[in-house]
Amino acid sequence: MSDPRPFKIIGIKGMHCASCASIIEKTLKKTEGVRSAEVNYGTETAKIDFDESKTDLQSLSKKIEPLGYSLRLPTTATAEEMGMSADEHAAHLGLHQSKKEKLAELAGMKTKVISSAPIVIFSLFVMAWGILAQYGAVSPIPPSFENFFRLLLPLLATYMLFVVGKPYLLGVYRFFRYGKANMDTLIGIGTSAAYLYSVAVTVFEDALRSFINVEHTYYDVTIIVVAFITLGKYLEARSKLKTGDAIEKLLNLQAKTALVVRNGQEQEIPISEVAHGDMLVVKPGVRIPVDGIIVEGESFIDEALVTGEPMPVLKKQGDFVVAGTINTNSTFTFKATKVGSETLLARIIKMVEEAQGSKAPIQALADKISSVFVPVVLALSFIALGVWLAVGTQYLGFSQALSLGLVSFVGVLVIACPCALGLATPTAIIVGVGKGAKEGILIKDAATLEKLHKVNVVVFDKTGTVTRGKPELTSIKNYSKQTDAEIIGILASLEKKSEHPIAHAITEYAQTNGIAIFKTEYFEIIKGKGLKGTIHEKEYFAGNAALIADLKLSFDAARFKQETKEGKTPIVLATAEEVLGVVMVADAIKPEAVEAVKKLHALGIKTVMLTGDDKNTALSIAREVGIDDVVPEVLPEDKLNKIKELQRIGKVVAMAGDGVNDAPALAQADVGIAMSTGTDVAIESAGITLLHGDISKLAKAIMLSKMTMRGIKQNLFWAFVYNIVGIPIAAGVFYPLFGWMLSPAFAGLAMAFSSVSVVANSLRIKAKNL
């Protein structure tokens, strides 16, 4: 089966900052055959739409390889051919490096950090001693120690720059070779300038003594900046690994093997070999391998990790079961109906991955700034150096002006951080979408998540959203000496032979509550009125008030007038001599609906219910649930017009429906929310999908959106403030007024932790309760 998507989502290796994303995106877009390309730094992925007759993924990868990047090309077959094991699925979608590969990369970074630690500690010690000695806080460094330090520091700086700092030097090389600059380029130029200046002073000390202060070198700056930036990259990579753990958890839900019945024998096979129509046996405590229908047995299924439903659900013959859920207590056999990438779990994983890789509109400004950030900062660093030399020399002399100019030059290059801007939105989106999936809230893309936090009106379809969508027995009035269970048992025994939906409601109630159903003889349908049959040699009648009137029994139908107005249907059970009882059947309100509406009201959101029911039924349900406004007797096109009407008066509207007859209204709403109650639902079609049809998740979805957007705005605020304040201080703008000058070593520390702080703030979303 070919991939129906008009684009490919593929992982990228070698990305280190938001500017990398901009470079890759521009390069891909200029390639012949590429219609569009969108690169996400947060997920390290590219979404590429290209003409396969003109180019392919291998050619596209070669285009960016000279710049230090490459596409992570899938090397295995498609998910349909393979089944859906965790590693295979990840390879099929090409969205992430394998966990093993990322951990290996992290281990390499950790080794660099550990090897740098003693060198940095020594450099900080020497730096601190020199500064404190200037202010008389400690005695000066003895000449013998100073000579030793002057010999050792160049060696340590050389190791740090050419071994630990190799990626930054490669950034400088690619800048001069291809004209593409990223954050590595800035760090590389800054630390190389400090290192080369120091080497020149060390080698040509006597020749330069009359021009500059040869007592001062910047080896310590090279060492400390490279070390802090490397530490920051390590912490950032480790934190980013945690932001995407929702996908890993979903992948881990997939069973690796299945117990299939072939030729009358049970045999364990890899998940990839399961085919449509296979009969699979699932034992207690085992994960269900694929989607299917139970053909024999029953059991309680724990669906918590897939749908967010907290309690195990009873599944019996004819019921759907879903891959990744856990069989808790009994063995059953089911027929495989969906395998590989067709399963609900596979579709959820794909949807979550695509949503995490999508861009929110709020990210547009940060992306624009990131795309020009590095060239602008590079220009600012040379301007700062030029101004210090041109203006500073007049007031401070050439030697001091050069020293301060070099500090400013390196400081500007080092402190400027496009990464914080680049990570501000995607890390929060990744965490928010992942948290939603864990709660059974599937979010189609980042734009939907952003729009959802602005919603001020939620419109509900009644059937299947506020109500269960099928008739249920809601109450019983018993006029006999028999127990309620006996009355239900007799009714269910009669109704079992009927195909009417109301009959199904009564028999299902009896089965669910363990009420015995008896054999019925002489069964007969009384057209338009009900039915009759004999149980234990006693004739019983079940039907409406007209049937009871025909039997000439005393029955006051008026007492049920109010309940009938509310949309409930009375079913009367009687013998030829007396009325035994009345049960009310209705499309019952979901137990969580009342609480869901209360939570929406607490968020300041108005609620509206649209229904095709008559006015009395609609008003009754709206009153019971607490819905603000109700529009009864509407057709599907009327629902669409109501959405448009609300939008015309400036409302931001979310529409919650079953996604079938509500499709036009769901599409028109600012956010369409589908109530998923089965495995066949098209979860890809709605902006938000609430698994298990749980309306209580609606308020949670809006709260999640508000929480995520708050995190994004906080991230963007601090990322902008950090750069707006940090760059001028590093450039020495405040030196003439306040004497403020920022050491490049501290600039490196600040830059390193700016990215880490943004990721850490996004991770806070995971810990918050919805």
XYZ file of N, CA and C in Angstrom, residues 311-479:
507
model
N -11.018 3.000 33.735
C -11.471 1.696 34.227
C -11.471 0.659 33.099
N -11.077 -0.589 33.399
C -11.190 -1.653 32.390
C -12.624 -1.782 31.890
N -12.776 -2.074 30.603
C -14.087 -2.125 29.957
C -14.393 -3.570 29.561
N -15.631 -4.024 29.843
C -16.031 -5.383 29.470
C -16.219 -5.460 27.955
N -15.516 -6.400 27.330
C -15.661 -6.639 25.893
C -16.124 -8.084 25.706
N -17.173 -8.229 24.902
C -17.727 -9.573 24.684
C -17.857 -9.836 23.197
N -18.425 -10.982 22.850
C -18.540 -11.387 21.452
C -19.183 -10.278 20.617
N -18.531 -9.935 19.497
C -19.047 -8.893 18.611
C -18.464 -7.525 18.881
N -17.759 -7.349 20.016
C -17.176 -6.051 20.359
C -15.798 -5.887 19.712
N -15.449 -4.621 19.448
C -14.123 -4.295 18.904
C -13.088 -4.284 20.023
N -11.888 -4.755 19.721
C -10.745 -4.596 20.619
C -9.635 -3.889 19.833
N -8.777 -3.194 20.586
C -7.815 -2.291 19.958
C -6.391 -2.693 20.316
N -5.497 -2.633 19.337
C -4.082 -2.954 19.555
C -3.489 -2.069 20.650
N -2.643 -2.669 21.490
C -1.962 -1.913 22.539
C -2.674 -1.916 23.871
N -3.967 -2.333 23.882
C -4.698 -2.427 25.150
C -4.391 -3.777 25.804
N -4.699 -3.895 27.103
C -4.287 -5.087 27.856
C -5.496 -5.914 28.276
N -5.445 -7.205 27.987
C -6.462 -8.147 28.458
C -6.191 -8.438 29.934
N -7.193 -8.209 30.798
C -6.919 -8.295 32.240
C -7.237 -9.638 32.877
N -8.352 -10.320 32.470
C -8.739 -11.455 33.323
C -9.156 -12.756 32.644
N -9.507 -12.761 31.339
C -9.978 -14.008 30.719
C -9.397 -14.160 29.320
N -9.249 -15.416 28.897
C -8.775 -15.681 27.533
C -9.929 -15.530 26.541
N -9.653 -14.915 25.397
C -10.669 -14.813 24.352
C -10.000 -14.919 22.983
N -10.819 -15.160 21.968
C -10.337 -15.260 20.586
C -10.974 -14.128 19.779
N -10.179 -13.479 18.936
C -10.761 -12.427 18.099
C -10.214 -12.526 16.673
N -10.965 -11.937 15.764
C -10.602 -11.945 14.347
C -9.916 -10.627 14.001
N -8.722 -10.704 13.395
C -7.969 -9.497 13.027
C -8.657 -8.777 11.873
N -9.015 -7.518 12.079
C -9.655 -6.729 11.019
C -8.746 -5.615 10.516
N -7.817 -5.171 11.386
C -6.883 -4.103 10.983
C -5.498 -4.448 11.504
N -4.516 -4.393 10.607
C -3.145 -4.736 10.990
C -2.201 -3.626 10.529
N -0.964 -3.689 11.061
C 0.050 -2.716 10.639
C -0.368 -1.290 10.903
N -0.185 -0.442 9.901
C -0.465 0.988 10.079
C -1.950 1.307 10.052
N -2.831 0.284 9.854
C -4.282 0.526 9.852
C -4.832 0.613 11.272
N -4.120 0.068 12.268
C -4.684 -0.006 13.621
C -4.866 1.381 14.221
N -5.781 1.455 15.190
C -6.031 2.731 15.859
C -4.753 3.237 16.510
N -3.987 2.352 17.137
C -2.741 2.760 17.798
C -1.767 3.357 16.792
N -1.615 2.722 15.637
C -0.698 3.224 14.606
C -1.140 4.594 14.115
N -2.449 4.760 13.954
C -2.975 6.040 13.479
C -2.804 7.129 14.535
N -2.972 6.751 15.800
C -2.740 7.714 16.885
C -1.279 8.157 16.876
N -0.359 7.189 16.754
C 1.077 7.505 16.741
C 1.400 8.447 15.587
N 0.870 8.123 14.397
C 1.138 8.967 13.233
C 0.596 10.379 13.443
N -0.609 10.460 14.001
C -1.229 11.764 14.220
C -0.448 12.588 15.236
N -0.023 11.944 16.313
C 0.746 12.648 17.351
C 2.079 13.122 16.785
N 2.754 12.262 16.020
C 4.049 12.637 15.438
C 3.908 13.820 14.486
N 2.869 13.782 13.645
C 2.677 14.869 12.694
C 2.309 16.163 13.411
N 1.496 16.045 14.463
C 1.120 17.237 15.231
C 2.334 17.830 15.925
N 3.187 16.959 16.508
C 4.379 17.454 17.193
C 5.349 18.125 16.225
N 5.332 17.677 14.973
C 6.235 18.254 13.982
C 5.665 19.462 13.270
N 4.392 19.789 13.508
C 3.768 20.935 12.825
C 4.126 22.237 13.530
N 3.887 23.341 12.825
C 4.245 24.652 13.378
C 2.989 25.452 13.712
N 3.006 26.099 14.869
C 1.898 26.968 15.268
C 2.103 28.344 14.646
N 1.011 29.051 14.310
C 1.160 30.395 13.729
C 1.997 31.332 14.598
N 1.943 31.159 15.932
C 2.694 32.028 16.839
C 4.206 31.882 16.636
N 4.619 30.776 15.993
C 6.044 30.518 15.773
C 6.602 31.308 14.600
N 5.722 31.869 13.767
C 6.162 32.514 12.526
C 7.180 33.623 12.778
N 6.914 34.483 13.783
C 7.826 35.597 14.065
C 9.191 35.092 14.505
N 9.186 34.089 15.395
C 10.460 33.519 15.874
C 11.241 32.918 14.710
N 10.542 32.254 13.767
C 11.210 31.648 12.612
C 11.837 32.715 11.718
N 11.108 33.813 11.525
C 11.636 34.905 10.686
C 12.904 35.487 11.301
N 12.872 35.691 12.625
C 14.043 36.239 13.313
C 15.204 35.254 13.260
N 14.910 33.976 13.498
C 15.959 32.947 13.481
C 16.642 32.859 12.129
N 15.869 33.082 11.043
C 16.427 32.932 9.694
C 17.470 34.001 9.375
N 17.349 35.199 10.007
C 18.329 36.274 9.748
C 19.217 36.535 10.965
N 18.988 35.789 12.031
C 19.628 36.064 13.315
C 21.153 35.989 13.223
N 21.668 34.888 12.678
C 23.127 34.676 12.666
C 23.852 35.738 11.839
N 23.421 36.023 10.609
C 24.107 37.087 9.853
C 24.072 38.440 10.559
N 22.924 38.761 11.177
C 22.795 40.038 11.886
C 23.755 40.091 13.070
N 23.822 39.014 13.850
C 24.710 38.973 15.011
C 26.171 39.053 14.568
N 26.486 38.369 13.477
C 27.856 38.411 12.944
C 28.233 39.852 12.584
N 27.288 40.536 11.948
C 27.521 41.945 11.586
C 27.671 42.809 12.840
N 26.801 42.570 13.839
C 26.870 43.358 15.078
C 28.207 43.172 15.806
N 28.739 41.956 15.769
C 30.006 41.700 16.460
C 31.150 42.487 15.820
N 31.166 42.549 14.480
C 32.216 43.319 13.790
C 32.006 44.827 13.976
N 30.734 45.238 14.020
C 30.449 46.661 14.287
C 30.943 47.039 15.680
N 30.665 46.157 16.681
C 31.111 46.424 18.055
C 32.633 46.551 18.111
N 33.335 45.639 17.437
C 34.800 45.697 17.422
C 35.287 46.971 16.731
N 34.646 47.311 15.606
C 35.045 48.511 14.857
C 34.836 49.788 15.655
N 33.675 49.868 16.341
C 33.381 51.071 17.143
C 34.382 51.209 18.284
N 34.692 50.106 18.939
C 35.670 50.159 20.040
C 37.021 50.657 19.529
N 37.451 50.159 18.370
C 38.753 50.567 17.835
C 38.730 52.013 17.343
N 37.600 52.409 16.708
C 37.529 53.765 16.140
C 37.309 54.823 17.213
N 36.370 54.552 18.126
C 36.008 55.555 19.135
C 36.796 55.350 20.426
N 36.912 54.089 20.846
C 37.570 53.793 22.112
C 39.023 54.197 22.146
N 39.701 54.102 21.005
C 41.133 54.454 20.953
C 41.354 55.913 21.326
N 40.398 56.779 20.949
C 40.538 58.218 21.242
C 40.516 58.510 22.737
N 39.784 57.693 23.501
C 39.628 57.954 24.935
C 40.440 57.016 25.820
N 40.676 55.792 25.350
C 41.300 54.784 26.204
C 42.681 54.354 25.718
N 43.031 54.749 24.499
C 44.273 54.274 23.908
C 44.026 52.970 23.154
N 44.889 52.692 22.197
C 44.690 51.540 21.314
C 44.706 50.217 22.074
N 45.638 50.057 22.998
C 45.800 48.781 23.696
C 44.532 48.375 24.441
N 43.986 49.328 25.241
C 42.779 49.002 26.018
C 41.546 48.886 25.115
N 41.493 49.753 24.087
C 40.347 49.696 23.155
C 40.321 48.352 22.434
N 41.501 47.869 22.014
C 41.565 46.573 21.349
C 41.135 45.455 22.292
N 41.599 45.558 23.547
C 41.241 44.536 24.532
C 39.735 44.498 24.762
N 39.131 45.675 24.970
C 37.683 45.734 25.202
C 36.903 45.383 23.941
N 37.437 45.791 22.788
C 36.791 45.466 21.514
C 36.755 43.970 21.277
N 37.863 43.296 21.607
C 37.913 41.850 21.433
C 36.942 41.151 22.374
N 36.871 41.653 23.615
C 35.920 41.096 24.586
C 34.485 41.258 24.077
N 34.188 42.434 23.531
C 32.844 42.684 22.987
C 32.563 41.802 21.775
N 33.543 41.685 20.887
C 33.406 40.882 19.672
C 33.062 39.433 20.020
N 33.847 38.860 20.920
C 33.618 37.468 21.325
C 32.315 37.356 22.119
N 32.079 38.329 23.015
C 30.881 38.297 23.864
C 29.599 38.318 23.059
N 29.518 39.164 22.027
C 28.317 39.254 21.194
C 28.084 37.942 20.448
N 29.177 37.395 19.873
C 29.048 36.142 19.133
C 28.591 35.003 20.036
N 29.076 35.007 21.263
C 28.819 33.885 22.171
C 27.453 33.984 22.835
N 27.046 35.191 23.232
C 25.801 35.319 24.012
C 24.560 35.212 23.134
N 24.683 35.608 21.847
C 23.514 35.578 20.970
C 23.004 34.145 20.822
N 21.720 33.968 21.024
C 21.196 32.597 21.037
C 19.917 32.445 20.223
N 20.040 31.989 18.968
C 18.826 31.697 18.201
C 18.117 30.450 18.704
N 18.842 29.616 19.464
C 18.260 28.339 19.909
C 17.065 28.555 20.828
N 17.195 29.486 21.777
C 16.096 29.739 22.702
C 14.840 30.139 21.922
N 15.026 30.978 20.885
C 13.886 31.370 20.045
C 13.344 30.178 19.271
N 14.253 29.394 18.725
C 13.848 28.249 17.918
C 13.158 27.165 18.703
N 13.508 27.031 19.975
C 12.936 25.965 20.811
C 11.664 26.403 21.536
N 11.418 27.704 21.614
C 10.327 28.238 22.441
C 8.984 27.601 22.118
N 8.646 27.527 20.826
C 7.347 26.982 20.428
C 7.341 25.459 20.273
N 8.283 24.875 19.494
C 8.169 23.432 19.249
C 8.272 22.562 20.483
N 9.104 22.931 21.460
C 9.211 22.073 22.648
C 7.902 22.053 23.427
N 7.248 23.213 23.529
C 5.959 23.263 24.232
C 4.891 22.484 23.460
N 4.910 22.586 22.124
C 3.952 21.849 21.285
C 4.158 20.341 21.455
N 5.423 19.895 21.421
C 5.734 18.464 21.560
C 5.182 17.937 22.886
N 5.449 18.678 23.966
C 4.999 18.236 25.292
C 3.477 18.287 25.384
N 2.875 19.370 24.877
C 1.421 19.528 24.942
C 0.675 18.456 24.164
N 1.115 18.187 22.939
C 0.470 17.154 22.110
C 0.641 15.779 22.751
N 1.847 15.514 23.284
C 2.105 14.229 23.944
C 1.257 14.036 25.176
N 1.104 15.098 25.957
C 0.271 15.021 27.160
C -1.190 14.783 26.780
N -1.628 15.436 25.696
C -3.000 15.233 25.217
C -3.247 13.782 24.836
N -2.300 13.184 24.103
C -2.448 11.787 23.674
C -2.564 10.863 24.870
N -1.793 11.157 25.911
C -1.837 10.344 27.127
C -3.211 10.425 27.789
N -3.888 11.557 27.623
C -5.208 11.768 28.227
C -6.342 11.333 27.306
N -6.004 10.799 26.116
C -7.048 10.414 25.167
C -7.559 11.586 24.362
N -6.719 12.649 24.252
C -7.072 13.839 23.462
C -6.089 13.909 22.296
N -6.573 13.630 21.078
C -5.694 13.645 19.907
C -5.794 14.990 19.199
N -4.660 15.635 19.008
C -4.597 16.978 18.413
C -3.987 16.861 17.030
N -4.680 17.369 16.016
C -4.248 17.181 14.634
C -2.978 17.951 14.320
N -2.908 19.213 14.751
C -1.714 20.007 14.459
C -1.581 21.155 15.454
N -0.452 21.821 15.397
C -0.150 22.891 16.347
C -1.094 24.084 16.177
N -1.510 24.349 14.928
C -2.414 25.482 14.681
C -3.746 25.268 15.407
N -4.236 24.023 15.418
C -5.480 23.712 16.132
C -5.302 23.933 17.623
N -4.176 23.494 18.150
C -3.905 23.667 19.583
C -3.875 25.149 19.944
N -3.316 25.960 19.056
C -3.257 27.401 19.312
C -4.645 28.031 19.265
N -5.453 27.640 18.248
C -6.808 28.212 18.110
C -7.700 27.848 19.287
N -7.504 26.645 19.816
C -8.388 26.133 20.858
C -8.368 27.013 22.106
N -7.236 27.633 22.415
C -7.167 28.424 23.655
C -7.965 29.719 23.554
N -8.369 30.098 22.306
C -9.157 31.323 22.115
C -10.654 31.055 22.095
N -11.056 29.788 22.094
C -12.480 29.428 21.968
C -13.296 30.014 23.120
N -14.431 30.662 22.777
C -15.321 31.198 23.825
C -16.754 30.670 23.715
N -17.014 29.853 22.678
C -18.321 29.183 22.557
C -18.074 27.735 22.121
N -18.688 26.798 22.839
C -18.630 25.394 22.432
C -20.033 24.964 22.033
N -20.156 24.470 20.795
C -21.440 23.996 20.282
C -21.431 22.472 20.297
N -22.460 21.873 20.910
C -22.570 20.415 20.979
C -23.654 19.923 20.038
N -23.385 18.833 19.358
C -24.472 18.045 18.792
C -24.999 17.194 19.950
N -26.300 16.943 20.005
C -26.830 16.192 21.154
C -26.495 14.712 21.095
N -26.939 14.056 20.021
C -26.846 12.594 19.961
C -25.395 12.126 19.823
N -24.958 11.307 20.761
C -23.609 10.763 20.721
C -22.565 11.666 21.340
N -22.961 12.909 21.656
C -22.014 13.844 22.271
C -22.443 14.139 23.704
N -23.640 14.721 23.840
C -24.189 14.958 25.185
C -24.861 13.680 25.691
N -25.493 12.944 24.756
C -26.145 11.673 25.119
C -25.324 10.508 24.579
N -25.702 9.303 24.973
C -24.925 8.122 24.567
C -25.120 7.761 23.087
N -26.223 8.209 22.505
C -26.441 7.946 21.089
C -27.194 6.658 20.796
N -27.689 6.005 21.834
C -28.505 4.797 21.624
C -29.465 4.669 22.798
N -30.658 4.014 22.596
C -31.632 3.902 23.679
C -31.073 3.076 24.856
N -31.411 3.514 26.058
C -31.020 2.779 27.269
C -32.185 2.778 28.238
N -32.259 1.747 29.059
C -33.272 1.700 30.113
C -32.825 2.657 31.219
N -33.633 3.663 31.510
C -33.213 4.695 32.468
C -33.903 4.597 33.830
N -35.120 4.009 33.871
C -35.803 3.905 35.167
C -36.884 2.823 35.114
N -37.341 2.405 36.301
C -38.393 1.384 36.386
C -39.379 1.753 37.486
N -40.681 1.586 37.174
C -41.735 1.745 38.189
C -42.396 0.384 38.353
N -42.344 -0.148 39.569
C -42.818 -1.516 39.827
C -44.145 -1.456 40.588
N -45.226 -2.043 39.988
C -46.541 -2.046 40.630
C -46.912 -3.439 41.139
